[in-house]
CSV table of C-alpha atoms in Angstrom, one decimal:
chain,number,residue,atom,x,y,z
O,1,PRO,CA,20.8,3.8,-6.5
O,2,PHE,CA,19.8,2.4,-3.0
O,3,ASP,CA,20.5,-0.8,-1.0
O,4,TYR,CA,17.0,-2.0,-1.3
O,5,ALA,CA,17.7,-5.4,0.3
O,6,ALA,CA,18.8,-3.7,3.5
O,7,GLN,CA,16.3,-0.8,3.3
O,8,ALA,CA,13.0,-2.5,2.5
O,9,ARG,CA,10.8,-5.5,3.4
O,10,CYS,CA,8.0,-6.9,1.3
O,11,PHE,CA,5.2,-9.0,2.7
O,12,VAL,CA,2.0,-10.7,1.3
O,13,VAL,CA,-0.4,-11.3,4.2
O,14,THR,CA,-2.0,-14.7,3.8
O,15,ASP,CA,-4.8,-14.8,6.4
O,16,VAL,CA,-6.8,-11.6,5.8
O,17,SER,CA,-9.9,-11.8,3.6
O,18,LYS,CA,-9.7,-9.0,1.1
O,19,ASP,CA,-13.5,-9.3,0.7
O,20,ASP,CA,-14.2,-8.7,4.3
O,21,PRO,CA,-14.0,-5.0,5.1
O,22,ARG,CA,-13.7,-5.6,8.8
O,23,GLN,CA,-10.7,-7.8,8.4
O,24,VAL,CA,-9.0,-5.4,6.0
O,25,ALA,CA,-9.7,-2.5,8.4
O,26,ALA,CA,-8.5,-4.4,11.4
O,27,ALA,CA,-5.3,-5.4,9.5
O,28,MET,CA,-4.6,-1.9,8.4
O,29,ARG,CA,-5.2,-0.5,11.9
O,30,GLU,CA,-2.8,-3.0,13.5
O,31,LEU,CA,-0.1,-2.4,10.9
O,32,PHE,CA,-0.4,1.4,11.1
O,33,LEU,CA,-0.1,1.1,14.8
O,34,ALA,CA,2.9,-1.2,14.5
O,35,ALA,CA,4.7,1.3,12.3
O,36,GLY,CA,3.8,4.1,14.7
O,37,GLY,CA,2.2,6.0,11.8
O,38,GLY,CA,4.0,7.2,8.6
O,39,ALA,CA,1.8,4.8,6.7
O,40,LEU,CA,0.0,4.9,3.3
O,41,GLY,CA,-3.0,2.7,2.6
O,42,LEU,CA,-3.8,2.2,-1.1
O,43,PHE,CA,-7.2,1.0,-2.4
O,44,THR,CA,-8.5,0.1,-5.7
O,45,ALA,CA,-12.1,1.3,-4.9
O,46,ILE,CA,-13.3,4.4,-3.2
O,47,ARG,CA,-16.1,2.7,-1.3
O,48,ARG,CA,-13.6,0.3,0.4
O,49,LEU,CA,-11.4,3.2,1.2
O,50,ARG,CA,-14.3,5.0,2.9
O,51,ALA,CA,-15.3,1.9,4.8
O,52,VAL,CA,-11.9,1.4,6.3
O,53,HIS,CA,-11.5,5.1,7.1
O,54,GLU,CA,-14.7,4.9,9.1
O,55,LYS,CA,-13.6,1.9,11.1
O,56,ILE,CA,-10.0,3.0,12.0
O,57,ALA,CA,-10.0,6.8,12.3
O,58,ALA,CA,-11.1,6.8,15.9
O,59,PRO,CA,-8.8,3.9,17.1
O,60,LEU,CA,-5.8,5.6,15.5
O,61,ALA,CA,-6.7,8.9,17.0
O,62,ASP,CA,-6.9,7.3,20.4
O,63,LYS,CA,-3.3,6.4,20.0
O,64,GLY,CA,-2.3,9.9,18.9
O,65,ILE,CA,-2.1,9.1,15.2
O,66,ALA,CA,-3.9,11.3,12.6
O,67,LEU,CA,-5.6,9.6,9.7
O,68,TYR,CA,-6.4,11.5,6.4
O,69,ALA,CA,-8.2,10.1,3.5
O,70,GLN,CA,-8.7,11.0,-0.2
O,71,HIS,CA,-12.4,11.4,-1.1
O,72,VAL,CA,-13.1,12.2,2.7
O,73,ASP,CA,-10.8,15.0,3.8
O,74,GLY,CA,-10.0,17.0,0.7
O,75,GLU,CA,-8.0,17.1,-2.5
O,76,VAL,CA,-5.0,15.0,-3.0
O,77,GLY,CA,-2.2,17.7,-3.2
O,78,SER,CA,-3.2,19.2,0.1
O,79,LEU,CA,-3.5,15.7,1.9
O,80,VAL,CA,0.0,14.7,0.6
O,81,ASP,CA,1.5,17.9,1.8
O,82,ILE,CA,0.0,17.3,5.4
O,83,PHE,CA,1.2,13.7,5.3
O,84,ARG,CA,4.7,14.8,4.3
O,85,ALA,CA,4.8,17.4,7.1
O,86,GLU,CA,3.4,15.2,9.9
O,87,GLU,CA,5.9,12.4,10.4
O,88,ASP,CA,3.5,10.1,12.2
O,89,ALA,CA,0.3,10.7,10.2
O,90,CYS,CA,-1.4,8.1,8.0
O,91,LEU,CA,-3.0,8.6,4.6
O,92,LEU,CA,-5.6,6.5,2.6
O,93,GLY,CA,-5.9,7.0,-1.1
O,94,THR,CA,-6.5,5.4,-4.5
O,95,ASP,CA,-4.4,5.5,-7.7
O,96,ALA,CA,-4.1,9.3,-7.6
O,97,VAL,CA,-2.2,9.1,-4.4
O,98,ARG,CA,-0.1,6.2,-5.6
O,99,ASP,CA,0.9,8.2,-8.7
O,100,GLY,CA,1.4,11.5,-7.1
O,101,VAL,CA,3.3,10.8,-3.7
O,102,ASP,CA,6.9,12.0,-3.2
O,103,VAL,CA,7.4,11.6,0.6
O,104,PRO,CA,11.1,11.0,1.5
O,105,GLY,CA,12.1,10.3,5.1
O,106,ARG,CA,10.1,8.7,7.9
O,107,SER,CA,6.8,10.3,6.9
O,108,LEU,CA,6.4,7.3,4.6
O,109,ARG,CA,7.7,4.1,6.1
O,110,LEU,CA,4.8,1.6,5.6
O,111,LEU,CA,2.8,1.1,2.4
O,112,VAL,CA,-0.2,-1.2,2.4
O,113,PHE,CA,-2.3,-2.3,-0.6
O,114,ASP,CA,-5.8,-3.6,0.2
O,115,ARG,CA,-5.7,-5.9,-2.9
O,116,ALA,CA,-3.7,-6.5,-6.1
O,117,PRO,CA,-4.1,-3.5,-8.3
O,118,TRP,CA,-5.5,-5.3,-11.4
O,119,PRO,CA,-6.8,-3.0,-14.1
O,120,ARG,CA,-10.6,-2.3,-14.3
O,121,PRO,CA,-12.3,-4.2,-17.1
O,122,ASP,CA,-13.6,-1.1,-18.9
O,123,ILE,CA,-14.0,-0.8,-22.6
O,124,LEU,CA,-10.6,0.9,-23.1
O,125,HIS,CA,-8.9,-1.8,-21.2
O,126,LYS,CA,-10.7,-4.6,-23.0
O,127,ALA,CA,-9.5,-3.2,-26.3
O,128,ARG,CA,-5.9,-2.8,-25.1
O,129,ARG,CA,-6.0,-6.4,-23.6
O,130,VAL,CA,-6.9,-7.8,-27.0
O,131,ARG,CA,-4.2,-5.7,-28.7
O,132,PHE,CA,-1.4,-6.3,-26.2
O,133,GLY,CA,-1.6,-9.9,-25.2
O,134,GLY,CA,-4.5,-10.7,-23.0
O,135,LYS,CA,-3.8,-11.9,-19.5
O,136,GLY,CA,-0.1,-10.9,-19.9
O,137,TYR,CA,-1.2,-7.3,-20.4
O,138,ASP,CA,-3.2,-7.5,-17.1
O,139,ASP,CA,-0.1,-8.8,-15.4
O,140,ALA,CA,2.1,-6.0,-16.8
O,141,VAL,CA,-0.3,-3.3,-15.6
O,142,ALA,CA,-0.5,-4.6,-12.1
O,143,ARG,CA,3.2,-5.3,-11.9
O,144,GLY,CA,3.9,-1.7,-13.1
O,145,ARG,CA,1.5,-0.3,-10.3
O,146,ILE,CA,3.1,-2.4,-7.7
O,147,SER,CA,6.6,-1.3,-8.7
O,148,GLN,CA,5.6,2.3,-8.9
O,149,ALA,CA,4.1,2.2,-5.4
O,150,PHE,CA,7.2,0.4,-4.1
O,151,GLY,CA,9.3,3.2,-5.6
O,152,ARG,CA,7.5,5.8,-3.5
O,153,LEU,CA,8.8,4.0,-0.3
O,154,ILE,CA,12.6,4.3,-0.6
O,155,ARG,CA,13.5,7.9,-1.8
O,156,ARG,CA,16.8,8.4,0.1
O,157,ALA,CA,19.8,6.5,1.2
O,158,ASP,CA,18.7,6.6,4.8
O,159,ASP,CA,15.0,5.6,4.2
O,160,LYS,CA,13.6,2.4,5.5
O,161,GLY,CA,10.2,1.0,4.6
O,162,CYS,CA,7.8,-2.0,4.6
O,163,PHE,CA,5.6,-2.9,1.7
O,164,MET,CA,2.5,-4.9,2.5
O,165,MET,CA,-0.1,-6.6,0.3
O,166,LEU,CA,-3.3,-7.8,2.0
O,167,ASP,CA,-4.4,-9.9,-0.9
O,168,ALA,CA,-3.2,-13.5,-0.4
O,169,ALA,CA,-4.2,-14.5,-3.9
O,170,SER,CA,-1.6,-12.0,-5.4
O,171,PRO,CA,0.6,-14.2,-7.7
O,172,THR,CA,4.4,-14.0,-7.0
O,173,ARG,CA,4.9,-13.0,-10.6
O,174,LEU,CA,3.3,-9.6,-9.9
O,175,PHE,CA,6.3,-8.7,-7.6
O,176,SER,CA,9.0,-9.5,-10.2
O,177,GLY,CA,9.4,-5.8,-11.0
O,178,LEU,CA,10.7,-5.1,-7.3
O,179,PRO,CA,14.4,-4.1,-7.1
O,180,GLN,CA,16.8,-6.9,-7.0
O,181,GLY,CA,17.5,-8.3,-3.4
O,182,VAL,CA,14.0,-7.5,-2.0
O,183,ALA,CA,12.6,-10.8,-1.0
O,184,LEU,CA,8.9,-11.5,-0.9
O,185,GLN,CA,7.7,-13.0,2.3
O,186,ARG,CA,4.3,-14.7,2.6
O,187,VAL,CA,3.3,-14.6,6.3
O,188,GLY,CA,0.3,-14.4,8.6
O,189,LEU,CA,-0.9,-11.0,9.9
O,190,VAL,CA,0.6,-11.5,13.3
O,191,GLU,CA,4.0,-12.2,11.8
O,192,ALA,CA,3.6,-9.3,9.5
O,193,ILE,CA,2.9,-6.9,12.4
O,194,GLU,CA,5.8,-8.1,14.3
O,195,GLY,CA,8.0,-7.9,11.2
O,196,VAL,CA,7.1,-4.2,10.6
O,197,ALA,CA,7.6,-3.2,14.2
O,198,ALA,CA,11.0,-5.1,14.3
O,199,PHE,CA,12.2,-3.7,11.0
O,200,LEU,CA,11.2,-0.2,11.6
O,201,GLY,CA,12.3,-0.2,15.3
O,202,THR,CA,9.0,0.7,16.8
O,203,GLN,CA,8.7,-2.3,19.1
O,204,GLU,CA,7.7,-1.3,22.7
């Protein structure tokens, strides 16, 4: 229903170590600042979310950007309501936020994954993996999560948004579920920051 090729950009950042909390936090901070807020950071683990929140809340506040976080500031529904109402706020969350966000307009203009959302290897997943095709099933789950998150970004005909993955090892096949016309760009962090600012029109 939308002109995704014109309304969205998709980047995989190639020079951030997903296993270094300082690098992930610095990347999210600079990307959030480049967008001027309106950013959603998605994590696959609560401890990583909390670590990044601790590192970037004060620097963002110094620039006048409020940061809210699931598992830190309250329950998901209230945080999403606040995020939706404050056009330049930022929100950190896990899969519950990814699955429950409906934020049309400028309040959500940047979405950043800390790493590829592979399924957790618990007992239920292992059983499903055996039943539904092994590695291909893992791919399908991760691809579906990426597509679902991307779908939160463009909700109206006048929306614009950038989708960012900080996991350089994310295989290109995981992005095959994105809408036709949305090209995947693999770039360094500096180029990603410049791309966000240019596309969203937030350059100084």
